[in-house]
Amino acid sequence: MEASRGKDRMAGHLVHPRNPVGRWQRGDQHTEIRSVGEWFEVGDADPATVRDAFVELWKALKIHWSDVTLMGSPSQTGRDLWTRTIPAKTGAKWADGYPVMSEEIRGLMHATAGQGRTELILPPGVPEQLPRLVELDRTFAYAKHTWASGVGAPRRITPAAFAAMSDKEKTNALYAPSHWQVRVTVPDGWEHVGILPAPAAGDRAWEYPSQGGRTFVTWAGGAELNVALNNPIAPWRIEILDGLVWQSGDPLKAWSKKLKDAWSLLQSKAELHGDERGREAARLASRGVRSILLYGIGGFAQRPRIVTGTVPVGQDAPDGAQIIGIDDDTIVWQKNSGFSRDPNAHPEWSAGVWSGARAALLSTRMREDDVSVGALHLPARTVVAFRTDAIYTTADVAWPYHGNPGDYLRKGHIPWELAAPRSEDELLSHQAIGREALAEMQEATR
């Protein structure tokens, strides 16, 4: 959330639990302090290595954007690089820019399109004692879902219009860039993880119902509906209540391809560099490219701006503000200031990537290996948690890994019995132990 206080009324601090941003402005002078954690996890790297990482990142991007500038955040950098890859040829279909959705549609997407799946499955959904815990993380996952996005004004699909379609037209609509309101029924006897997100109590919180026979109403992207209808276990019942279907275009493809090329170059440097510090700098820089794409995609969503401020006790907060804190002297308020007039606001693109990534976390096909992977291809009650691009499981699987975007990398492995995690902190503790244990096993086999 943004905050403005006292003489820094033009600055606007960003209050964030992991990566807060401090902004100060006096006259024409502006100072901003940000966390390097926005770009990558520093770990034990010293300041000189971190500086080298930013140099490597800039050099890798300069191959594709000759005038590249690393801006204050990966989100800002990603958006800036994207503006340099939009169609420029006279007569190109979208040469004059991609139309921005109405504030009504942007508000709908903000309220109904969640981001990455984060879920911890507690006993009895998993055993009290786990035989092992394996972390399977999708490499550079979002880059896999940028080839096609919705462009232009969406077509509204009512229940009657959908019912009147032929089977082929229905299939085409669900495979197109789309966002649907549906009534969902989980199959009787379902014993696996949930497939579709449903609103949960809390601010923008989501749950994934999995109880057999449960019915709920939610919004989801076409990619997820296709998994619900065509998953390897049993089809879910889906009733269309409303829908938005866009033309299919590729506004993110060129931008994403250049970022993937930069990422691949840095990955190779991280493996082949003769100097340990150089390898670490290249590895961190490759994570920086990932952050540019990840947060750049999030930046297209353009959430409503939340402003916070203070007034002395006894004075009124601004109209429409919500009181979020109070002490003896000060009232802290928060207010939704609405959407900005941003010509590059495209929540339909962000929502499409997020939906595709959540769907692939459940089921996706590795065509080169003719293998289906994802949580729904694991035995029931073996999935312990999801964290955005990662699955934590007790199944000791060996899915193919070629280092390509979207491939599942075994990132951690605890090969002994342990208690099922009961909180996010416990899961993160297991994550750290698993990564260390896997690194030791890999070192021992070299």
Tab-separated table of C-alpha atoms in Angstrom:
chain	number	residue	atom	x	y	z
A	1	MET	CA	0.000	0.000	0.000
A	2	GLU	CA	1.146	3.555	-0.601
A	3	ALA	CA	1.538	5.948	2.320
A	4	SER	CA	2.010	9.703	2.400
A	5	ARG	CA	2.869	11.551	5.587
A	6	GLY	CA	3.953	14.999	6.722
A	7	LYS	CA	6.321	16.939	4.481
A	8	ASP	CA	6.816	13.818	2.359
A	9	ARG	CA	3.265	14.119	1.049
A	10	MET	CA	4.445	13.738	-2.568
A	11	ALA	CA	6.684	10.766	-1.873
A	12	GLY	CA	4.459	7.805	-1.024
A	13	HIS	CA	6.185	4.974	0.860
A	14	LEU	CA	5.359	1.383	-0.092
A	15	VAL	CA	4.564	-0.675	2.995
A	16	HIS	CA	5.470	-4.282	2.171
A	17	PRO	CA	6.383	-7.137	4.557
A	18	ARG	CA	9.442	-8.282	2.549
A	19	ASN	CA	10.466	-5.463	0.215
A	20	PRO	CA	9.327	-2.074	1.535
A	21	VAL	CA	10.153	1.066	-0.431
A	22	GLY	CA	11.030	4.371	1.201
A	23	ARG	CA	10.404	7.526	-0.822
A	24	TRP	CA	11.244	11.061	0.236
A	25	GLN	CA	10.817	14.300	-1.658
A	26	ARG	CA	11.798	17.828	-0.718
A	27	GLY	CA	11.340	20.425	-3.395
A	28	ASP	CA	12.665	18.982	-6.637
A	29	GLN	CA	14.859	16.427	-4.872
A	30	HIS	CA	13.553	12.876	-4.762
A	31	THR	CA	15.147	9.932	-2.945
A	32	GLU	CA	14.004	6.331	-3.140
A	33	ILE	CA	15.435	3.367	-1.236
A	34	ARG	CA	14.465	-0.113	-2.431
A	35	SER	CA	15.379	-3.669	-1.476
A	36	VAL	CA	17.561	-5.707	-3.818
A	37	GLY	CA	15.267	-8.587	-2.809
A	38	GLU	CA	12.833	-7.368	-5.472
A	39	TRP	CA	15.330	-8.550	-8.075
A	40	PHE	CA	16.771	-11.720	-6.557
A	41	GLU	CA	17.600	-13.476	-3.295
A	42	VAL	CA	21.070	-12.304	-2.380
A	43	GLY	CA	21.915	-15.147	0.008
A	44	ASP	CA	25.570	-14.928	1.039
A	45	ALA	CA	26.645	-12.789	-1.932
A	46	ASP	CA	28.715	-9.727	-1.027
A	47	PRO	CA	27.913	-6.214	-2.331
A	48	ALA	CA	30.551	-6.454	-5.093
A	49	THR	CA	28.980	-9.663	-6.446
A	50	VAL	CA	25.532	-8.060	-6.344
A	51	ARG	CA	26.876	-5.100	-8.298
A	52	ASP	CA	28.424	-7.499	-10.834
A	53	ALA	CA	25.034	-9.235	-11.113
A	54	PHE	CA	23.346	-6.000	-12.134
A	55	VAL	CA	26.117	-5.356	-14.687
A	56	GLU	CA	25.639	-8.867	-16.120
A	57	LEU	CA	21.893	-8.326	-16.210
A	58	TRP	CA	22.274	-5.024	-18.073
A	59	LYS	CA	24.722	-6.553	-20.577
A	60	ALA	CA	22.414	-9.505	-21.304
A	61	LEU	CA	19.435	-7.213	-21.872
A	62	LYS	CA	21.451	-4.766	-24.003
A	63	ILE	CA	21.856	-7.481	-26.649
A	64	HIS	CA	18.120	-7.164	-27.328
A	65	TRP	CA	17.428	-3.562	-26.246
A	66	SER	CA	20.299	-1.265	-27.169
A	67	ASP	CA	18.974	1.574	-24.997
A	68	VAL	CA	18.075	-0.540	-21.954
A	69	THR	CA	18.010	1.133	-18.551
A	70	LEU	CA	17.583	-0.790	-15.313
A	71	MET	CA	14.888	1.181	-13.551
A	72	GLY	CA	13.938	1.303	-9.894
A	73	SER	CA	12.211	-2.068	-9.855
A	74	PRO	CA	11.891	-5.168	-12.048
A	75	SER	CA	8.241	-4.276	-12.657
A	76	GLN	CA	9.112	-0.827	-13.993
A	77	THR	CA	11.947	-2.281	-16.068
A	78	GLY	CA	9.700	-4.982	-17.510
A	79	ARG	CA	7.017	-2.521	-18.529
A	80	ASP	CA	9.609	-0.159	-20.032
A	81	LEU	CA	11.158	-2.964	-22.099
A	82	TRP	CA	7.732	-4.080	-23.269
A	83	THR	CA	6.917	-0.616	-24.622
A	84	ARG	CA	10.012	-0.985	-26.837
A	85	THR	CA	8.738	-4.221	-28.407
A	86	ILE	CA	5.156	-3.327	-29.344
A	87	PRO	CA	4.323	-3.275	-33.088
A	88	ALA	CA	5.835	-0.277	-34.833
A	89	LYS	CA	5.263	-0.999	-38.518
A	90	THR	CA	2.810	1.262	-40.302
A	91	GLY	CA	-0.330	-0.717	-40.988
A	92	ALA	CA	0.309	-3.334	-38.290
A	93	LYS	CA	-2.984	-4.309	-36.671
A	94	TRP	CA	-2.113	-2.958	-33.238
A	95	ALA	CA	0.407	-0.297	-34.302
A	96	ASP	CA	-1.694	2.382	-32.624
A	97	GLY	CA	-1.672	0.503	-29.333
A	98	TYR	CA	-3.717	-2.195	-27.652
A	99	PRO	CA	-7.071	-0.928	-26.369
A	100	VAL	CA	-7.356	-0.608	-22.604
A	101	MET	CA	-10.347	-2.293	-21.006
A	102	SER	CA	-13.121	-0.225	-19.473
A	103	GLU	CA	-12.873	0.554	-15.777
A	104	GLU	CA	-15.763	-1.881	-15.229
A	105	ILE	CA	-13.844	-4.790	-16.796
A	106	ARG	CA	-10.621	-3.784	-15.070
A	107	GLY	CA	-12.465	-3.781	-11.754
A	108	LEU	CA	-13.963	-7.189	-12.513
A	109	MET	CA	-10.551	-8.641	-13.374
A	110	HIS	CA	-9.037	-7.153	-10.239
A	111	ALA	CA	-11.716	-8.735	-8.068
A	112	THR	CA	-11.919	-12.146	-9.743
A	113	ALA	CA	-8.500	-13.022	-11.249
A	114	GLY	CA	-6.110	-14.376	-8.630
A	115	GLN	CA	-2.364	-14.778	-9.039
A	116	GLY	CA	-0.208	-17.778	-8.130
A	117	ARG	CA	-1.652	-20.694	-6.192
A	118	THR	CA	-0.503	-20.803	-2.572
A	119	GLU	CA	-2.011	-23.627	-0.547
A	120	LEU	CA	-0.936	-25.801	2.360
A	121	ILE	CA	-2.834	-29.090	2.620
A	122	LEU	CA	-3.194	-30.250	6.218
A	123	PRO	CA	-3.971	-33.706	7.621
A	124	PRO	CA	-6.180	-35.637	6.955
A	125	GLY	CA	-5.632	-34.372	3.389
A	126	VAL	CA	-2.093	-35.720	3.792
A	127	PRO	CA	-0.673	-38.180	6.351
A	128	GLU	CA	0.369	-36.872	9.776
A	129	GLN	CA	3.823	-38.335	9.125
A	130	LEU	CA	5.275	-37.871	5.653
A	131	PRO	CA	7.638	-40.548	4.269
A	132	ARG	CA	9.645	-37.820	2.482
A	133	LEU	CA	9.165	-34.351	1.014
A	134	VAL	CA	10.150	-33.404	-2.536
A	135	GLU	CA	10.050	-29.845	-3.936
A	136	LEU	CA	9.326	-29.687	-7.682
A	137	ASP	CA	9.634	-26.159	-9.046
A	138	ARG	CA	8.647	-25.025	-12.563
A	139	THR	CA	11.610	-23.259	-14.129
A	140	PHE	CA	10.880	-19.685	-15.321
A	141	ALA	CA	7.231	-20.772	-15.401
A	142	TYR	CA	5.414	-17.603	-16.501
A	143	ALA	CA	7.565	-17.400	-19.640
A	144	LYS	CA	5.788	-20.558	-20.806
A	145	HIS	CA	2.399	-18.820	-20.882
A	146	THR	CA	3.043	-15.625	-22.858
A	147	TRP	CA	2.629	-16.898	-26.432
A	148	ALA	CA	-1.045	-15.933	-26.762
A	149	SER	CA	-3.044	-13.257	-24.937
A	150	GLY	CA	-6.409	-11.584	-25.286
A	151	VAL	CA	-6.486	-8.437	-27.437
A	152	GLY	CA	-9.214	-6.017	-28.433
A	153	ALA	CA	-12.597	-5.622	-26.798
A	154	PRO	CA	-13.926	-8.896	-25.313
A	155	ARG	CA	-17.073	-10.622	-26.505
A	156	ARG	CA	-19.665	-11.178	-23.785
A	157	ILE	CA	-20.968	-14.758	-23.573
A	158	THR	CA	-24.253	-15.246	-21.715
A	159	PRO	CA	-25.499	-18.682	-20.554
A	160	ALA	CA	-28.032	-18.709	-23.384
A	161	ALA	CA	-25.403	-17.772	-25.966
A	162	PHE	CA	-23.064	-20.509	-24.723
A	163	ALA	CA	-25.859	-23.109	-24.727
A	164	ALA	CA	-26.681	-22.214	-28.348
A	165	MET	CA	-23.109	-22.878	-29.503
A	166	SER	CA	-22.067	-26.070	-31.251
A	167	ASP	CA	-19.647	-28.359	-29.401
A	168	LYS	CA	-16.808	-27.069	-31.572
A	169	GLU	CA	-17.714	-23.437	-30.857
A	170	LYS	CA	-17.817	-24.155	-27.110
A	171	THR	CA	-14.410	-25.793	-27.266
A	172	ASN	CA	-12.986	-22.868	-29.250
A	173	ALA	CA	-14.400	-20.371	-26.751
A	174	LEU	CA	-12.912	-22.205	-23.766
A	175	TYR	CA	-9.500	-22.495	-25.444
A	176	ALA	CA	-9.493	-18.823	-26.459
A	177	PRO	CA	-8.162	-16.156	-24.056
A	178	SER	CA	-11.177	-15.956	-21.771
A	179	HIS	CA	-12.498	-15.378	-18.259
A	180	TRP	CA	-15.630	-17.173	-17.026
A	181	GLN	CA	-18.099	-17.090	-14.189
A	182	VAL	CA	-19.140	-20.674	-13.533
A	183	ARG	CA	-21.094	-22.867	-11.151
A	184	VAL	CA	-18.828	-25.794	-10.315
A	185	THR	CA	-19.603	-29.181	-8.822
A	186	VAL	CA	-16.775	-31.409	-7.586
A	187	PRO	CA	-17.347	-35.052	-8.624
A	188	ASP	CA	-18.617	-37.430	-5.952
A	189	GLY	CA	-15.771	-39.494	-4.565
A	190	TRP	CA	-13.101	-36.966	-5.588
A	191	GLU	CA	-10.006	-37.582	-3.420
A	192	HIS	CA	-7.394	-35.378	-5.041
A	193	VAL	CA	-6.502	-31.655	-4.799
A	194	GLY	CA	-8.932	-28.952	-5.875
A	195	ILE	CA	-8.771	-27.586	-9.409
A	196	LEU	CA	-10.606	-24.260	-9.508
A	197	PRO	CA	-10.120	-21.295	-7.161
A	198	ALA	CA	-13.024	-20.031	-5.077
A	199	PRO	CA	-13.205	-16.803	-3.054
A	200	ALA	CA	-12.303	-17.308	0.603
A	201	ALA	CA	-12.633	-15.108	3.657
A	202	GLY	CA	-9.993	-12.393	3.744
A	203	ASP	CA	-8.561	-9.770	1.423
A	204	ARG	CA	-8.222	-11.301	-2.056
A	205	ALA	CA	-7.853	-14.769	-0.559
A	206	TRP	CA	-8.604	-17.931	-2.523
A	207	GLU	CA	-9.211	-21.552	-1.626
A	208	TYR	CA	-9.383	-24.659	-3.825
A	209	PRO	CA	-12.418	-26.775	-2.863
A	210	SER	CA	-11.889	-30.512	-3.265
A	211	GLN	CA	-14.712	-32.137	-1.258
A	212	GLY	CA	-16.701	-34.511	-3.455
A	213	GLY	CA	-20.183	-33.182	-4.235
A	214	ARG	CA	-19.452	-29.582	-3.214
A	215	THR	CA	-20.941	-26.880	-5.456
A	216	PHE	CA	-19.663	-23.308	-5.596
A	217	VAL	CA	-19.684	-20.256	-7.884
A	218	THR	CA	-16.434	-18.669	-9.005
A	219	TRP	CA	-14.517	-17.017	-11.862
A	220	ALA	CA	-11.706	-18.789	-13.693
A	221	GLY	CA	-9.723	-18.630	-16.907
A	222	GLY	CA	-10.335	-20.930	-19.829
A	223	ALA	CA	-7.066	-22.801	-19.178
A	224	GLU	CA	-8.274	-23.908	-15.741
A	225	LEU	CA	-11.761	-24.820	-16.978
A	226	ASN	CA	-10.181	-27.088	-19.559
A	227	VAL	CA	-8.245	-28.900	-16.827
A	228	ALA	CA	-11.451	-29.279	-14.781
A	229	LEU	CA	-13.289	-30.714	-17.777
A	230	ASN	CA	-10.473	-32.871	-19.176
A	231	ASN	CA	-8.302	-33.877	-16.216
A	232	PRO	CA	-6.867	-37.434	-15.959
A	233	ILE	CA	-9.075	-38.463	-13.009
A	234	ALA	CA	-12.718	-37.413	-13.538
A	235	PRO	CA	-14.443	-34.451	-15.280
A	236	TRP	CA	-15.921	-31.749	-13.079
A	237	ARG	CA	-19.391	-30.394	-13.775
A	238	ILE	CA	-19.205	-26.835	-15.107
A	239	GLU	CA	-22.196	-24.558	-15.733
A	240	ILE	CA	-21.426	-21.321	-17.587
A	241	LEU	CA	-22.992	-18.253	-15.939
A	242	ASP	CA	-21.128	-15.473	-17.758
A	243	GLY	CA	-18.006	-15.042	-19.812
A	244	LEU	CA	-15.614	-12.701	-21.588
A	245	VAL	CA	-13.792	-13.996	-24.683
A	246	TRP	CA	-11.021	-12.026	-26.410
A	247	GLN	CA	-9.411	-12.309	-29.801
A	248	SER	CA	-6.153	-14.250	-29.591
A	249	GLY	CA	-3.025	-12.181	-30.168
A	250	ASP	CA	0.635	-12.193	-29.147
A	251	PRO	CA	1.332	-8.817	-27.459
A	252	LEU	CA	3.775	-10.391	-24.986
A	253	LYS	CA	5.499	-12.881	-27.290
A	254	ALA	CA	8.390	-10.774	-28.639
A	255	TRP	CA	9.060	-9.235	-25.219
A	256	SER	CA	9.012	-12.622	-23.508
A	257	LYS	CA	11.227	-14.258	-26.143
A	258	LYS	CA	13.919	-11.625	-25.689
A	259	LEU	CA	13.796	-12.066	-21.926
A	260	LYS	CA	14.009	-15.850	-22.315
A	261	ASP	CA	17.050	-15.465	-24.567
A	262	ALA	CA	18.722	-13.216	-21.972
A	263	TRP	CA	17.846	-15.696	-19.238
A	264	SER	CA	19.286	-18.635	-21.239
A	265	LEU	CA	22.523	-16.725	-21.859
A	266	LEU	CA	22.926	-15.973	-18.159
A	267	GLN	CA	22.058	-19.549	-17.189
A	268	SER	CA	24.846	-20.780	-19.478
A	269	LYS	CA	27.285	-18.268	-17.978
A	270	ALA	CA	26.332	-19.424	-14.486
A	271	GLU	CA	27.238	-23.002	-15.445
A	272	LEU	CA	30.374	-22.376	-17.499
A	273	HIS	CA	32.060	-19.307	-15.973
A	274	GLY	CA	35.553	-20.162	-14.722
A	275	ASP	CA	35.351	-17.889	-11.694
A	276	GLU	CA	33.112	-18.722	-8.743
A	277	ARG	CA	32.156	-15.085	-8.168
A	278	GLY	CA	31.383	-14.695	-11.872
A	279	ARG	CA	29.164	-17.785	-11.773
A	280	GLU	CA	27.245	-16.411	-8.805
A	281	ALA	CA	26.830	-12.989	-10.457
A	282	ALA	CA	25.447	-14.632	-13.608
A	283	ARG	CA	23.113	-16.829	-11.559
A	284	LEU	CA	21.749	-13.814	-9.692
A	285	ALA	CA	21.401	-11.913	-12.968
A	286	SER	CA	19.339	-14.770	-14.452
A	287	ARG	CA	17.040	-14.493	-11.444
A	288	GLY	CA	16.809	-10.781	-12.193
A	289	VAL	CA	15.505	-11.558	-15.690
A	290	ARG	CA	12.917	-13.853	-14.113
A	291	SER	CA	11.835	-11.009	-11.817
A	292	ILE	CA	11.531	-8.603	-14.750
A	293	LEU	CA	9.144	-10.970	-16.516
A	294	LEU	CA	7.287	-12.050	-13.366
A	295	TYR	CA	6.710	-8.563	-11.978
A	296	GLY	CA	6.336	-7.054	-15.426
A	297	ILE	CA	3.358	-9.333	-16.017
A	298	GLY	CA	1.971	-8.393	-12.620
A	299	GLY	CA	2.417	-4.734	-13.518
A	300	PHE	CA	-0.003	-5.067	-16.431
A	301	ALA	CA	-2.757	-5.881	-13.921
A	302	GLN	CA	-2.642	-2.303	-12.625
A	303	ARG	CA	-4.398	-2.808	-9.311
A	304	PRO	CA	-6.372	0.114	-7.869
A	305	ARG	CA	-4.044	2.419	-5.971
A	306	ILE	CA	-4.426	2.148	-2.194
A	307	VAL	CA	-3.407	5.333	-0.381
A	308	THR	CA	-2.810	5.540	3.360
A	309	GLY	CA	-2.352	8.556	5.566
A	310	THR	CA	-2.801	9.936	9.056
A	311	VAL	CA	-4.808	12.618	10.823
A	312	PRO	CA	-4.680	13.721	14.463
A	313	VAL	CA	-7.295	12.233	16.758
A	314	GLY	CA	-10.314	14.554	16.676
A	315	GLN	CA	-10.059	15.288	12.945
A	316	ASP	CA	-12.037	13.474	10.251
A	317	ALA	CA	-10.377	11.076	7.828
A	318	PRO	CA	-11.010	11.776	4.116
A	319	ASP	CA	-14.368	10.780	2.628
A	320	GLY	CA	-14.451	7.095	1.727
A	321	ALA	CA	-11.445	6.219	3.892
A	322	GLN	CA	-11.314	3.198	6.181
A	323	ILE	CA	-9.770	3.520	9.644
A	324	ILE	CA	-7.045	0.842	9.960
A	325	GLY	CA	-5.281	1.971	13.137
A	326	ILE	CA	-5.513	4.391	16.021
A	327	ASP	CA	-3.456	5.351	19.065
A	328	ASP	CA	-3.637	8.166	21.624
A	329	ASP	CA	-2.695	10.862	19.110
A	330	THR	CA	-3.076	9.574	15.570
A	331	ILE	CA	-5.626	7.914	13.291
A	332	VAL	CA	-4.275	5.857	10.386
A	333	TRP	CA	-6.583	5.616	7.362
A	334	GLN	CA	-6.647	3.767	4.060
A	335	LYS	CA	-8.500	4.638	0.869
A	336	ASN	CA	-8.941	3.126	-2.583
A	337	SER	CA	-8.120	5.908	-5.036
A	338	GLY	CA	-9.253	3.955	-8.106
A	339	PHE	CA	-7.492	3.053	-11.335
A	340	SER	CA	-4.925	5.281	-12.984
A	341	ARG	CA	-5.268	6.348	-16.625
A	342	ASP	CA	-2.514	4.047	-17.807
A	343	PRO	CA	-2.412	3.286	-21.568
A	344	ASN	CA	-0.523	0.060	-20.810
A	345	ALA	CA	-2.960	-1.361	-18.234
A	346	HIS	CA	-3.914	-4.857	-19.378
A	347	PRO	CA	-5.222	-7.055	-16.545
A	348	GLU	CA	-6.558	-9.465	-19.171
A	349	TRP	CA	-2.931	-10.355	-20.053
A	350	SER	CA	-1.887	-10.890	-16.442
A	351	ALA	CA	-4.991	-12.962	-15.730
A	352	GLY	CA	-4.350	-15.166	-18.768
A	353	VAL	CA	-0.749	-15.893	-17.744
A	354	TRP	CA	-1.743	-16.593	-14.128
A	355	SER	CA	-4.558	-18.908	-15.188
A	356	GLY	CA	-2.279	-20.803	-17.573
A	357	ALA	CA	0.377	-21.207	-14.881
A	358	ARG	CA	-2.131	-22.462	-12.300
A	359	ALA	CA	-3.517	-24.934	-14.832
A	360	ALA	CA	-0.032	-26.229	-15.708
A	361	LEU	CA	0.668	-26.725	-12.006
A	362	LEU	CA	-2.090	-29.357	-12.152
A	363	SER	CA	-1.636	-30.902	-15.584
A	364	THR	CA	0.454	-30.151	-18.644
A	365	ARG	CA	1.978	-32.131	-21.482
A	366	MET	CA	5.704	-32.333	-22.223
A	367	ARG	CA	5.368	-32.928	-25.938
A	368	GLU	CA	9.038	-33.676	-26.552
A	369	ASP	CA	8.884	-36.524	-24.028
A	370	ASP	CA	5.220	-37.500	-24.538
A	371	VAL	CA	4.719	-37.282	-20.758
A	372	SER	CA	2.001	-35.559	-18.720
A	373	VAL	CA	3.158	-33.873	-15.530
A	374	GLY	CA	1.597	-31.845	-12.735
A	375	ALA	CA	-0.117	-32.435	-9.408
A	376	LEU	CA	-3.036	-34.395	-10.868
A	377	HIS	CA	-0.546	-36.934	-12.217
A	378	LEU	CA	0.632	-37.706	-8.679
A	379	PRO	CA	-1.149	-40.202	-6.399
A	380	ALA	CA	-3.955	-38.827	-4.224
A	381	ARG	CA	-2.949	-37.490	-0.785
A	382	THR	CA	0.685	-37.041	-1.826
A	383	VAL	CA	0.519	-33.296	-2.579
A	384	VAL	CA	1.454	-31.367	0.560
A	385	ALA	CA	1.542	-27.779	-0.734
A	386	PHE	CA	1.589	-25.411	-3.694
A	387	ARG	CA	3.668	-22.233	-3.742
A	388	THR	CA	3.143	-20.296	-6.994
A	389	ASP	CA	5.280	-22.418	-9.354
A	390	ALA	CA	6.182	-25.265	-7.018
A	391	ILE	CA	4.619	-28.513	-5.842
A	392	TYR	CA	5.636	-30.120	-2.540
A	393	THR	CA	4.914	-33.832	-2.575
A	394	THR	CA	5.705	-37.125	-0.898
A	395	ALA	CA	5.846	-38.826	-4.332
A	396	ASP	CA	9.416	-39.524	-5.441
A	397	VAL	CA	8.839	-38.841	-9.149
A	398	ALA	CA	11.411	-38.392	-11.912
A	399	TRP	CA	9.804	-36.079	-14.457
A	400	PRO	CA	11.988	-35.153	-17.461
A	401	TYR	CA	13.973	-31.935	-17.049
A	402	HIS	CA	15.696	-30.138	-19.911
A	403	GLY	CA	16.122	-26.717	-18.294
A	404	ASN	CA	13.394	-25.180	-20.459
A	405	PRO	CA	10.782	-22.697	-19.180
A	406	GLY	CA	7.964	-24.675	-17.567
A	407	ASP	CA	10.007	-27.829	-16.841
A	408	TYR	CA	9.756	-29.193	-13.308
A	409	LEU	CA	13.110	-29.042	-11.502
A	410	ARG	CA	13.680	-31.117	-8.371
A	411	LYS	CA	14.789	-28.287	-6.107
A	412	GLY	CA	14.650	-29.935	-2.688
A	413	HIS	CA	14.379	-33.409	-1.189
A	414	ILE	CA	14.070	-34.548	2.430
A	415	PRO	CA	14.576	-38.320	2.125
A	416	TRP	CA	13.515	-39.169	5.680
A	417	GLU	CA	10.221	-39.306	7.575
A	418	LEU	CA	8.966	-36.007	8.970
A	419	ALA	CA	5.827	-34.439	10.410
A	420	ALA	CA	3.481	-32.753	7.945
A	421	PRO	CA	3.917	-28.956	8.076
A	422	ARG	CA	1.093	-27.128	9.874
A	423	SER	CA	1.958	-23.557	8.883
A	424	GLU	CA	3.708	-21.612	6.149
A	425	ASP	CA	6.689	-21.064	8.461
A	426	GLU	CA	7.026	-24.825	8.957
A	427	LEU	CA	6.768	-25.398	5.210
A	428	LEU	CA	9.489	-22.815	4.548
A	429	SER	CA	11.663	-24.474	7.199
A	430	HIS	CA	11.173	-27.817	5.429
A	431	GLN	CA	11.965	-26.091	2.140
A	432	ALA	CA	15.335	-24.861	3.431
A	433	ILE	CA	16.199	-28.283	4.880
A	434	GLY	CA	15.178	-30.042	1.659
A	435	ARG	CA	17.265	-27.773	-0.553
A	436	GLU	CA	20.305	-28.210	1.666
A	437	ALA	CA	19.833	-31.992	1.822
A	438	LEU	CA	19.475	-32.235	-1.975
A	439	ALA	CA	22.603	-30.114	-2.522
A	440	GLU	CA	24.552	-32.439	-0.219
A	441	MET	CA	23.262	-35.524	-2.076
A	442	GLN	CA	24.189	-34.015	-5.446
A	443	GLU	CA	27.639	-33.044	-4.191
A	444	ALA	CA	28.210	-36.568	-2.876
A	445	THR	CA	27.432	-38.105	-6.283
A	446	ARG	CA	29.802	-35.879	-8.272
